[in-house]
Short mmCIF file of C-alpha atoms in Angstrom, two decimals:
data_model
loop_
_atom_site.label_atom_id
_atom_site.label_comp_id
_atom_site.label_asym_id
_atom_site.label_seq_id
_atom_site.Cartn_x
_atom_site.Cartn_y
_atom_site.Cartn_z
CA UNK R 1 14.98 1.45 12.25
CA UNK R 2 12.34 1.84 9.56
CA UNK R 3 8.70 2.72 10.13
CA UNK R 4 5.85 3.04 7.67
CA UNK R 5 3.35 5.75 8.55
CA UNK R 6 -0.07 5.50 6.92
CA UNK R 7 -2.78 8.10 6.49
CA UNK R 8 -6.00 8.67 4.59
CA UNK R 9 -8.18 5.81 5.76
CA UNK R 10 -11.81 6.36 6.61
CA UNK R 11 -15.35 5.90 5.33
CA UNK R 12 -16.86 6.45 1.91
CA UNK R 13 -20.05 5.70 0.06
CA UNK R 14 -20.17 3.29 -2.87
CA UNK R 15 -18.85 5.09 -5.92
CA UNK R 16 -16.83 7.47 -3.78
CA UNK R 17 -13.10 7.97 -3.45
CA UNK R 18 -10.38 7.79 -0.84
CA UNK R 19 -6.66 8.48 -0.99
CA UNK R 20 -4.18 6.49 1.10
CA UNK R 21 -0.64 7.67 1.71
CA UNK R 22 2.34 5.93 3.24
CA UNK R 23 5.73 7.37 4.14
CA UNK R 24 8.81 5.45 5.20
CA UNK R 25 10.87 7.09 7.92
CA UNK R 26 14.52 6.50 8.69
CA UNK R 27 17.73 6.57 6.72
CA UNK R 28 20.40 4.34 5.29
CA UNK R 29 18.09 2.17 3.22
CA UNK R 30 16.76 1.66 -0.28
CA UNK R 31 13.11 0.87 -0.94
CA UNK R 32 12.46 -1.46 -3.82
CA UNK R 33 8.84 -2.55 -4.29
CA UNK R 34 6.32 -0.51 -2.30
CA UNK R 35 2.60 -1.06 -2.16
CA UNK R 36 -0.66 -1.78 -0.40
CA UNK R 37 -2.33 -4.97 0.79
CA UNK R 38 -5.68 -5.45 2.48
CA UNK R 39 -7.18 -7.94 4.89
CA UNK R 40 -10.67 -8.71 6.19
CA UNK R 41 -10.74 -10.24 9.69
CA UNK R 42 -8.76 -13.48 9.73
CA UNK R 43 -8.82 -13.93 5.97
CA UNK R 44 -5.63 -13.95 3.95
CA UNK R 45 -3.99 -10.64 3.21
CA UNK R 46 -4.26 -9.86 -0.50
CA UNK R 47 -2.42 -7.57 -2.87
CA UNK R 48 -4.16 -4.34 -3.79
CA UNK R 49 -1.40 -2.63 -5.73
CA UNK R 50 2.38 -2.38 -5.78
CA UNK R 51 4.88 -0.27 -7.65
CA UNK R 52 8.56 -0.63 -8.41
CA UNK R 53 11.18 2.12 -8.26
CA UNK R 54 10.82 2.72 -11.99
CA UNK R 55 7.11 3.44 -11.54
CA UNK R 56 5.82 0.21 -13.07
CA UNK R 57 2.66 -0.87 -11.22
CA UNK R 58 0.93 -4.16 -10.49
CA UNK R 59 -2.73 -4.32 -9.48
CA UNK R 60 -4.96 -6.93 -8.00
CA UNK R 61 -7.64 -8.03 -10.44
CA UNK R 62 -10.48 -6.65 -8.33
CA UNK R 63 -9.13 -3.08 -8.37
CA UNK R 64 -7.87 -2.72 -11.93
CA UNK R 65 -9.34 0.32 -13.59
CA UNK R 66 -10.45 1.81 -10.27
CA UNK R 67 -7.30 2.28 -8.18
CA UNK R 68 -4.06 4.01 -9.09
CA UNK R 69 -0.77 3.65 -7.27
CA UNK R 70 2.16 6.04 -7.49
CA UNK R 71 5.33 6.79 -5.56
CA UNK R 72 7.90 9.46 -4.93
CA UNK R 73 11.33 7.90 -4.49
CA UNK R 74 12.87 11.08 -3.13
CA UNK R 75 10.27 11.30 -0.36
CA UNK R 76 9.97 7.54 0.20
CA UNK R 77 6.22 7.74 -0.15
CA UNK R 78 3.54 5.79 -1.96
CA UNK R 79 -0.01 6.92 -2.69
CA UNK R 80 -3.05 4.81 -3.50
CA UNK R 81 -5.89 6.70 -5.16
CA UNK R 82 -9.08 4.67 -4.78
CA UNK R 83 -12.00 5.58 -7.02
CA UNK R 84 -15.36 3.95 -7.72
CA UNK R 85 -15.27 2.31 -4.31
CA UNK R 86 -17.37 -0.77 -3.64
CA UNK R 87 -18.53 -2.33 -0.36
CA UNK R 88 -16.21 -5.24 -1.16
CA UNK R 89 -13.27 -2.85 -0.76
CA UNK R 90 -13.98 -2.64 2.97
CA UNK R 91 -10.90 -3.94 4.79
CA UNK R 92 -7.86 -2.97 6.78
CA UNK R 93 -5.26 -1.66 4.36
CA UNK R 94 -1.57 -2.19 5.07
CA UNK R 95 1.31 -0.35 3.51
CA UNK R 96 4.23 -2.55 2.54
CA UNK R 97 7.81 -1.83 1.58
CA UNK R 98 10.62 -4.13 0.53
CA UNK R 99 13.72 -2.53 1.97
CA UNK R 100 17.43 -3.23 1.74
CA UNK R 101 19.98 -1.54 3.95
CA UNK R 102 22.78 0.23 2.13
CA UNK R 103 25.49 -2.28 1.36
CA UNK R 104 23.11 -5.24 1.47
CA UNK R 105 21.50 -7.23 -1.32
CA UNK R 106 18.85 -8.69 0.99
CA UNK R 107 15.35 -7.24 1.06
CA UNK R 108 13.07 -7.34 4.10
CA UNK R 109 9.33 -6.78 3.99
CA UNK R 110 8.12 -4.01 6.29
CA UNK R 111 4.48 -3.37 7.16
CA UNK R 112 2.51 -0.39 8.36
CA UNK R 113 0.12 -0.74 11.28
CA UNK R 114 -2.96 -0.80 9.04
CA UNK R 115 -5.72 1.70 8.37
CA UNK R 116 -9.44 0.92 8.16
CA UNK R 117 -11.34 1.60 4.95
CA UNK R 118 -15.12 1.22 5.12
CA UNK R 119 -17.39 1.52 2.10
CA UNK R 120 -21.11 1.50 2.86
CA UNK R 121 -24.35 3.38 2.36
#
């Protein structure tokens, strides 16, 4: 019923920038927290950044001061602007959205398919 479509992944040099976008398709739902996580191989998926409906953001410690997250509630989209990229940022990035159907108080976590970000010289 709900799909998260990601775009903007790719390659960059250290110190460069990339911009990731995610759009939720469908209808009849409300998105609460929306954000991005990343994962390297079989390691645990970690928070990159998340943002509430009121625009208040949370960032992982490793990206504070470098990444900026924002969202457009009307378009059901979230954007992650990644600046000053480091090789350690290399990972598969997953869009996430906590979604409740209209008339429900229960949130479910939805995930995008993942997009590769590679930072290297």
